PDB file of C-alpha atoms in Angstrom:
ATOM      1  CA  GLY A 287      -5.640  13.139   9.970  1.00 82.00           C
ATOM      2  CA  ASN A 288      -5.029  11.852   6.091  1.00 88.00           C
ATOM      3  CA  SER A 289      -8.090   9.380   4.752  1.00 93.00           C
ATOM      4  CA  VAL A 290      -8.810   7.980   1.409  1.00 96.00           C
ATOM      5  CA  THR A 291     -12.711   6.806   0.636  1.00 97.00           C
ATOM      6  CA  GLN A 292     -13.360   4.170  -2.209  1.00 96.00           C
ATOM      7  CA  MET A 293     -16.395   3.022  -3.547  1.00 89.00           C
ATOM      8  CA  GLU A 294     -17.568  -0.516  -1.541  1.00 84.00           C
ATOM      9  CA  GLY A 295     -17.050  -3.947  -4.060  1.00 86.00           C
ATOM     10  CA  PRO A 296     -17.322  -5.823  -5.692  1.00 95.00           C
ATOM     11  CA  VAL A 297     -17.777  -4.068  -8.828  1.00 96.00           C
ATOM     12  CA  THR A 298     -19.125  -6.269 -11.609  1.00 97.00           C
ATOM     13  CA  LEU A 299     -18.899  -5.712 -14.623  1.00 97.00           C
ATOM     14  CA  SER A 300     -18.848  -7.145 -19.075  1.00 97.00           C
ATOM     15  CA  GLU A 301     -15.780  -6.830 -20.759  1.00 97.00           C
ATOM     16  CA  GLU A 302     -15.968  -3.659 -22.889  1.00 96.00           C
ATOM     17  CA  ALA A 303     -18.188  -1.795 -20.433  1.00 97.00           C
ATOM     18  CA  PHE A 304     -16.855   1.703 -18.737  1.00 97.00           C
ATOM     19  CA  LEU A 305     -15.170   0.950 -15.308  1.00 97.00           C
ATOM     20  CA  THR A 306     -15.256   4.281 -12.921  1.00 97.00           C
ATOM     21  CA  ILE A 307     -14.345   3.716  -9.930  1.00 97.00           C
ATOM     22  CA  ASN A 308     -14.372   6.694  -7.204  1.00 97.00           C
ATOM     23  CA  CYS A 309     -12.267   7.928  -4.572  1.00 98.00           C
ATOM     24  CA  THR A 310     -12.386  10.857  -2.318  1.00 97.00           C
ATOM     25  CA  TYR A 311      -9.741  12.584   0.366  1.00 96.00           C
ATOM     26  CA  THR A 312      -9.564  14.468   3.176  1.00 94.00           C
ATOM     27  CA  ALA A 313      -5.764  15.725   3.938  1.00 89.00           C
ATOM     28  CA  THR A 314      -4.410  18.801   5.262  1.00 82.00           C
ATOM     29  CA  GLY A 315      -2.295  20.360   1.964  1.00 82.00           C
ATOM     30  CA  TYR A 316      -1.552  19.088  -1.714  1.00 86.00           C
ATOM     31  CA  PRO A 317      -1.648  15.063  -1.122  1.00 90.00           C
ATOM     32  CA  SER A 318      -0.097  13.417  -4.162  1.00 90.00           C
ATOM     33  CA  LEU A 319      -2.662  10.831  -5.689  1.00 93.00           C
ATOM     34  CA  PHE A 320      -1.671   7.281  -6.519  1.00 94.00           C
ATOM     35  CA  TRP A 321      -3.582   4.212  -8.004  1.00 97.00           C
ATOM     36  CA  TYR A 322      -1.938   0.932  -6.942  1.00 96.00           C
ATOM     37  CA  VAL A 323      -3.732  -2.634  -8.777  1.00 97.00           C
ATOM     38  CA  GLN A 324      -3.176  -5.827  -6.589  1.00 94.00           C
ATOM     39  CA  TYR A 325      -4.166  -8.401  -9.407  1.00 93.00           C
ATOM     40  CA  PRO A 326      -5.115 -11.942  -8.395  1.00 88.00           C
ATOM     41  CA  GLY A 327      -0.983 -13.636  -6.948  1.00 84.00           C
ATOM     42  CA  GLU A 328      -0.027 -10.424  -6.824  1.00 87.00           C
ATOM     43  CA  GLY A 329       1.886  -7.884  -4.954  1.00 87.00           C
ATOM     44  CA  LEU A 330       0.444  -4.546  -4.599  1.00 93.00           C
ATOM     45  CA  GLN A 331       2.002  -2.124  -8.290  1.00 93.00           C
ATOM     46  CA  LEU A 332       2.119   1.630  -8.821  1.00 94.00           C
ATOM     47  CA  LEU A 333      -1.126   1.787 -11.658  1.00 97.00           C
ATOM     48  CA  LEU A 334      -1.163   5.665 -12.388  1.00 97.00           C
ATOM     49  CA  LYS A 335      -0.293   9.007  -9.755  1.00 94.00           C
ATOM     50  CA  ALA A 336      -0.586  12.457  -9.471  1.00 94.00           C
ATOM     51  CA  THR A 337       0.678  15.134  -7.996  1.00 89.00           C
ATOM     52  CA  LYS A 338      -1.248  18.790  -7.980  1.00 89.00           C
ATOM     53  CA  ALA A 339      -3.949  19.501  -9.214  1.00 92.00           C
ATOM     54  CA  ASP A 340      -5.617  19.423 -12.286  1.00 95.00           C
ATOM     55  CA  ASP A 341      -2.630  17.017 -13.221  1.00 95.00           C
ATOM     56  CA  LYS A 342      -4.407  13.490 -14.708  1.00 97.00           C
ATOM     57  CA  GLY A 343      -1.972  10.199 -14.426  1.00 97.00           C
ATOM     58  CA  SER A 344      -2.907   7.608 -16.858  1.00 97.00           C
ATOM     59  CA  ASN A 345      -1.115   3.868 -17.453  1.00 97.00           C
ATOM     60  CA  LYS A 346      -2.638   0.654 -19.207  1.00 95.00           C
ATOM     61  CA  GLY A 347      -5.887   2.578 -20.567  1.00 97.00           C
ATOM     62  CA  PHE A 348      -6.976   3.501 -17.487  1.00 98.00           C
ATOM     63  CA  GLU A 349      -7.105   7.564 -16.375  1.00 98.00           C
ATOM     64  CA  ALA A 350      -7.907   9.788 -13.807  1.00 98.00           C
ATOM     65  CA  THR A 351      -7.097  13.509 -12.968  1.00 98.00           C
ATOM     66  CA  TYR A 352      -6.468  14.795  -9.710  1.00 97.00           C
ATOM     67  CA  ARG A 353      -9.674  16.838  -8.807  1.00 96.00           C
ATOM     68  CA  LYS A 354      -9.232  19.348  -5.700  1.00 93.00           C
ATOM     69  CA  GLU A 355     -11.524  20.955  -5.773  1.00 94.00           C
ATOM     70  CA  THR A 356     -13.935  17.645  -5.282  1.00 96.00           C
ATOM     71  CA  THR A 357     -11.050  16.185  -3.304  1.00 96.00           C
ATOM     72  CA  SER A 358     -11.091  13.606  -5.448  1.00 97.00           C
ATOM     73  CA  PHE A 359      -8.990  11.071  -7.952  1.00 98.00           C
ATOM     74  CA  HIS A 360     -11.675   8.487  -9.454  1.00 98.00           C
ATOM     75  CA  LEU A 361     -10.348   5.814 -11.488  1.00 98.00           C
ATOM     76  CA  GLU A 362     -11.267   5.414 -14.956  1.00 98.00           C
ATOM     77  CA  LYS A 363     -11.487   3.578 -18.479  1.00 98.00           C
ATOM     78  CA  GLY A 364     -12.814   3.546 -21.440  1.00 97.00           C
ATOM     79  CA  SER A 365     -13.510  -0.207 -22.927  1.00 96.00           C
ATOM     80  CA  VAL A 366     -12.106  -3.849 -19.191  1.00 97.00           C
ATOM     81  CA  GLN A 367     -11.021  -6.915 -20.577  1.00 97.00           C
ATOM     82  CA  VAL A 368     -10.956  -9.489 -18.577  1.00 97.00           C
ATOM     83  CA  SER A 369      -7.487  -8.721 -16.733  1.00 96.00           C
ATOM     84  CA  ASP A 370      -8.239  -6.154 -15.711  1.00 97.00           C
ATOM     85  CA  SER A 371      -9.848  -7.830 -12.866  1.00 97.00           C
ATOM     86  CA  ALA A 372      -8.153  -7.160  -9.485  1.00 97.00           C
ATOM     87  CA  VAL A 373      -8.930  -5.132  -6.670  1.00 96.00           C
ATOM     88  CA  TYR A 374      -7.302  -1.487  -6.838  1.00 97.00           C
ATOM     89  CA  PHE A 375      -6.759   0.756  -3.694  1.00 97.00           C
ATOM     90  CA  CYS A 376      -6.821   4.885  -3.748  1.00 97.00           C
ATOM     91  CA  ALA A 377      -3.846   6.070  -1.708  1.00 95.00           C
ATOM     92  CA  LEU A 378      -2.347   8.806  -0.711  1.00 92.00           C
ATOM     93  CA  THR A 379       1.468  11.446   0.058  1.00 88.00           C
ATOM     94  CA  PRO A 380       0.664  14.165   2.707  1.00 80.00           C
ATOM     95  CA  PRO A 381       2.614  17.364   1.492  1.00 75.00           C
ATOM     96  CA  GLY A 382       6.292  18.051   2.917  1.00 62.00           C
ATOM     97  CA  GLY A 383       6.528  17.803   6.683  1.00 46.00           C
ATOM     98  CA  GLY A 384       3.492  15.031   7.265  1.00 48.00           C
ATOM     99  CA  ALA A 385       4.363  11.575   7.970  1.00 55.00           C
ATOM    100  CA  ASP A 386       6.052   9.465   5.155  1.00 69.00           C
ATOM    101  CA  GLY A 387       4.048   6.405   4.529  1.00 86.00           C
ATOM    102  CA  LEU A 388       0.985   6.043   2.543  1.00 90.00           C
ATOM    103  CA  THR A 389      -2.416   6.341   3.655  1.00 92.00           C
ATOM    104  CA  PHE A 390      -4.479   3.346   1.771  1.00 95.00           C
ATOM    105  CA  GLY A 391      -8.441   2.772   0.679  1.00 96.00           C
ATOM    106  CA  LYS A 392     -10.205  -0.347   1.417  1.00 95.00           C
ATOM    107  CA  GLY A 393      -9.356  -1.667  -1.889  1.00 96.00           C
ATOM    108  CA  THR A 394     -12.179  -1.942  -4.724  1.00 97.00           C
ATOM    109  CA  HIS A 395     -13.237  -5.064  -5.904  1.00 96.00           C
ATOM    110  CA  LEU A 396     -13.165  -5.464 -10.115  1.00 97.00           C
ATOM    111  CA  ILE A 397     -14.634  -8.807 -11.079  1.00 97.00           C
ATOM    112  CA  ILE A 398     -14.815  -7.985 -14.847  1.00 97.00           C
ATOM    113  CA  GLN A 399     -17.264 -11.681 -16.962  1.00 96.00           C
ATOM    114  CA  PRO A 400     -16.186 -12.510 -20.393  1.00 94.00           C
TER     115      PRO A 400
ATOM    116  CA  GLY B  36      16.369  -6.460 -11.697  1.00 56.00           C
ATOM    117  CA  ALA B  37      14.913  -8.224  -8.388  1.00 82.00           C
ATOM    118  CA  GLY B  38      11.804  -6.552  -6.702  1.00 92.00           C
ATOM    119  CA  VAL B  39      11.374  -7.165  -2.768  1.00 95.00           C
ATOM    120  CA  SER B  40      11.283  -9.871  -1.622  1.00 95.00           C
ATOM    121  CA  GLN B  41      10.488 -11.115   2.392  1.00 96.00           C
ATOM    122  CA  THR B  42      11.017 -14.159   3.976  1.00 97.00           C
ATOM    123  CA  PRO B  43       9.224 -16.537   5.090  1.00 97.00           C
ATOM    124  CA  SER B  44       5.751 -15.768   3.254  1.00 95.00           C
ATOM    125  CA  ASN B  45       3.923 -18.098   5.629  1.00 97.00           C
ATOM    126  CA  LYS B  46       4.904 -17.582   9.249  1.00 97.00           C
ATOM    127  CA  VAL B  47       1.770 -19.633  11.920  1.00 98.00           C
ATOM    128  CA  THR B  48       2.150 -19.041  15.219  1.00 97.00           C
ATOM    129  CA  GLU B  49       0.970 -18.661  18.873  1.00 97.00           C
ATOM    130  CA  LYS B  50       0.139 -16.537  20.453  1.00 97.00           C
ATOM    131  CA  GLY B  51       2.362 -15.130  23.744  1.00 97.00           C
ATOM    132  CA  LYS B  52       4.650 -16.080  21.072  1.00 98.00           C
ATOM    133  CA  TYR B  53       7.604 -13.718  19.667  1.00 98.00           C
ATOM    134  CA  VAL B  54       8.294 -13.417  15.373  1.00 98.00           C
ATOM    135  CA  GLU B  55      10.623 -11.777  12.924  1.00 98.00           C
ATOM    136  CA  LEU B  56       9.658 -10.898   9.752  1.00 98.00           C
ATOM    137  CA  ARG B  57      12.361  -9.699   7.109  1.00 98.00           C
ATOM    138  CA  CYS B  58      12.321  -7.486   3.910  1.00 98.00           C
ATOM    139  CA  ASP B  59      15.547  -7.465   1.396  1.00 97.00           C
ATOM    140  CA  PRO B  60      14.425  -4.433  -0.262  1.00 97.00           C
ATOM    141  CA  ILE B  61      15.361  -3.278  -3.743  1.00 96.00           C
ATOM    142  CA  SER B  62      19.669  -2.460  -3.904  1.00 94.00           C
ATOM    143  CA  GLY B  63      19.900   1.525  -4.068  1.00 92.00           C
ATOM    144  CA  HIS B  64      16.958   2.222  -2.708  1.00 94.00           C
ATOM    145  CA  THR B  65      17.924   4.150   0.406  1.00 92.00           C
ATOM    146  CA  ALA B  66      13.851   5.167   1.835  1.00 92.00           C
ATOM    147  CA  LEU B  67      12.015   0.990   3.225  1.00 95.00           C
ATOM    148  CA  TYR B  68       8.540   1.417   4.137  1.00 94.00           C
ATOM    149  CA  TRP B  69       6.309  -1.591   6.670  1.00 97.00           C
ATOM    150  CA  TYR B  70       3.281  -1.943   5.895  1.00 97.00           C
ATOM    151  CA  ARG B  71       0.325  -3.637   7.973  1.00 97.00           C
ATOM    152  CA  GLN B  72      -3.290  -5.528   5.591  1.00 95.00           C
ATOM    153  CA  SER B  73      -6.043  -7.466   7.648  1.00 94.00           C
ATOM    154  CA  LEU B  74      -9.018  -8.981   5.746  1.00 89.00           C
ATOM    155  CA  GLY B  75     -10.463  -6.670   2.790  1.00 87.00           C
ATOM    156  CA  GLN B  76      -8.965  -3.743   4.312  1.00 91.00           C
ATOM    157  CA  GLY B  77      -5.906  -1.749   2.894  1.00 93.00           C
ATOM    158  CA  PRO B  78      -2.862  -1.125   4.500  1.00 96.00           C
ATOM    159  CA  GLU B  79      -1.863   0.667   7.191  1.00 95.00           C
ATOM    160  CA  PHE B  80       1.646   2.064   7.694  1.00 94.00           C
ATOM    161  CA  LEU B  81       3.566   0.934   9.981  1.00 96.00           C
ATOM    162  CA  ILE B  82       6.907   2.708  10.703  1.00 94.00           C
ATOM    163  CA  TYR B  83       9.192   4.674   7.823  1.00 92.00           C
ATOM    164  CA  PHE B  84      13.017   3.432   7.191  1.00 93.00           C
ATOM    165  CA  GLN B  85      15.997   6.185   5.717  1.00 90.00           C
ATOM    166  CA  GLY B  86      18.949   4.483   5.275  1.00 88.00           C
ATOM    167  CA  THR B  87      19.818   2.556   9.047  1.00 89.00           C
ATOM    168  CA  GLY B  88      17.386   4.779  10.561  1.00 88.00           C
ATOM    169  CA  ALA B  89      14.039   4.546  12.238  1.00 85.00           C
ATOM    170  CA  ALA B  90      12.853   8.462  10.303  1.00 82.00           C
ATOM    171  CA  ASP B  91       9.000   7.718  11.070  1.00 86.00           C
ATOM    172  CA  ASP B  92       7.679   5.115  13.585  1.00 90.00           C
ATOM    173  CA  SER B  93       4.323   7.106  14.308  1.00 88.00           C
ATOM    174  CA  GLY B  94       2.426   4.052  12.650  1.00 91.00           C
ATOM    175  CA  LEU B  95       3.973   1.177  14.990  1.00 94.00           C
ATOM    176  CA  PRO B  96       0.404   0.205  17.001  1.00 94.00           C
ATOM    177  CA  ASN B  97       2.366  -0.134  20.659  1.00 94.00           C
ATOM    178  CA  ASP B  98       5.861  -1.178  22.439  1.00 95.00           C
ATOM    179  CA  ARG B  99       5.742  -4.867  20.942  1.00 97.00           C
ATOM    180  CA  PHE B 100       6.398  -3.905  17.584  1.00 97.00           C
ATOM    181  CA  PHE B 101       9.897  -3.642  16.066  1.00 96.00           C
ATOM    182  CA  ALA B 102      11.491  -2.511  13.833  1.00 97.00           C
ATOM    183  CA  VAL B 103      15.653  -2.549  12.652  1.00 96.00           C
ATOM    184  CA  ARG B 104      17.883  -2.059   8.863  1.00 96.00           C
ATOM    185  CA  PRO B 105      21.295  -1.920  10.380  1.00 94.00           C
ATOM    186  CA  GLU B 106      23.306  -1.680   7.936  1.00 92.00           C
ATOM    187  CA  GLY B 107      20.484   0.303   5.373  1.00 90.00           C
ATOM    188  CA  SER B 108      19.531  -2.920   3.391  1.00 94.00           C
ATOM    189  CA  VAL B 109      17.649  -5.323   5.034  1.00 97.00           C
ATOM    190  CA  SER B 110      14.549  -4.684   7.057  1.00 97.00           C
ATOM    191  CA  THR B 111      13.795  -7.031   9.858  1.00 98.00           C
ATOM    192  CA  LEU B 112      10.684  -6.383  12.017  1.00 98.00           C
ATOM    193  CA  LYS B 113      10.083  -8.070  15.198  1.00 98.00           C
ATOM    194  CA  ILE B 114       6.918  -8.664  17.403  1.00 98.00           C
ATOM    195  CA  GLN B 115       6.311  -9.517  20.662  1.00 97.00           C
ATOM    196  CA  ARG B 116       4.513 -10.989  23.222  1.00 97.00           C
ATOM    197  CA  THR B 117       1.864 -12.088  19.883  1.00 98.00           C
ATOM    198  CA  GLU B 118      -1.847 -11.617  20.025  1.00 97.00           C
ATOM    199  CA  ARG B 119      -4.520 -12.685  17.826  1.00 96.00           C
ATOM    200  CA  GLY B 120      -5.462  -9.478  16.378  1.00 96.00           C
ATOM    201  CA  ASP B 121      -1.723  -9.211  15.360  1.00 97.00           C
ATOM    202  CA  SER B 122      -2.506 -11.561  11.840  1.00 97.00           C
ATOM    203  CA  ALA B 123      -2.553  -9.873   9.158  1.00 97.00           C
ATOM    204  CA  VAL B 124      -0.035  -9.734   6.306  1.00 97.00           C
ATOM    205  CA  TYR B 125       2.303  -7.410   6.586  1.00 98.00           C
ATOM    206  CA  LEU B 126       3.825  -5.845   3.392  1.00 97.00           C
ATOM    207  CA  CYS B 127       7.735  -4.051   2.525  1.00 97.00           C
ATOM    208  CA  ALA B 128       8.001  -1.332   0.116  1.00 95.00           C
ATOM    209  CA  SER B 129      10.995   0.434  -0.815  1.00 94.00           C
ATOM    210  CA  SER B 130      11.787   3.311  -3.489  1.00 91.00           C
ATOM    211  CA  LEU B 131      14.834   4.912  -4.404  1.00 89.00           C
ATOM    212  CA  ASN B 132      14.539   8.034  -2.121  1.00 83.00           C
ATOM    213  CA  GLY B 133      12.045   8.653  -0.218  1.00 74.00           C
ATOM    214  CA  GLY B 134      11.434  11.619   2.259  1.00 68.00           C
ATOM    215  CA  ALA B 135       8.862  13.997   3.331  1.00 63.00           C
ATOM    216  CA  GLY B 136       6.778  15.005   0.770  1.00 64.00           C
ATOM    217  CA  SER B 137       9.166  12.609  -1.611  1.00 71.00           C
ATOM    218  CA  THR B 138       6.462  10.990  -5.117  1.00 74.00           C
ATOM    219  CA  ASP B 139       8.854   8.177  -5.767  1.00 81.00           C
ATOM    220  CA  THR B 140       7.367   5.511  -6.270  1.00 86.00           C
ATOM    221  CA  GLN B 141       6.685   3.136  -3.588  1.00 89.00           C
ATOM    222  CA  TYR B 142       7.532  -0.689  -5.262  1.00 92.00           C
ATOM    223  CA  PHE B 143       6.425  -3.441  -2.554  1.00 94.00           C
ATOM    224  CA  GLY B 144       6.710  -7.308  -1.777  1.00 95.00           C
ATOM    225  CA  PRO B 145       5.067  -9.923  -2.030  1.00 93.00           C
ATOM    226  CA  GLY B 146       4.114  -9.878   1.705  1.00 95.00           C
ATOM    227  CA  THR B 147       4.247 -12.446   4.447  1.00 97.00           C
ATOM    228  CA  ARG B 148       1.094 -13.887   5.694  1.00 97.00           C
ATOM    229  CA  LEU B 149       0.859 -14.305   9.661  1.00 98.00           C
ATOM    230  CA  THR B 150      -1.354 -16.037  11.799  1.00 98.00           C
ATOM    231  CA  VAL B 151      -1.066 -15.891  15.290  1.00 97.00           C
ATOM    232  CA  LEU B 152      -2.788 -18.765  16.650  1.00 96.00           C
TER     233      LEU B 152
END
């Protein structure tokens, strides 16, 4: 079946540090890939997505590139802020014909210290 | 406009009782999803509606779980004979179209935290 594996947290960084949160997936065919974020006290919201190989999703200074050769979709940001503290979830939907819901990783809790 | 809303925000019940959780999707969204999120885990897919019909219920854990969407808008997730293991946050999401292979953004509600004593 489909699955998503992301790095365990919590990840603690200082403000302005470089961020990488690793995400790899297992799926049949070429899924669409997503990063969702959950800020403290708020619901899940889409951060960025990529729907085909080599696509790069970007938003709010975050980027992730769909790498089919390594089945990865790592999240990066060049300079994190305290306001980026949240839980980040990597997720996928399979290509047409598969189940219709998102398959999520377990989430990575990111803590940014001033 | 209004986002996805869910009621109640918290529900505490006793083992063996019946509960209903409600989801109001974004107006005009034809696709509606239910997920369950246990502590320290990512959300797990339960069921997907396209309009009034359950297009995919492969994630429902057993026959104690059932969901309806009679008019293609509001949905209710129903859990019979609740067990302590059902304790989790139940999330609802909606998207404009949905469907197999859809990349439409799913917009999530704040969730209902269910506690079964």
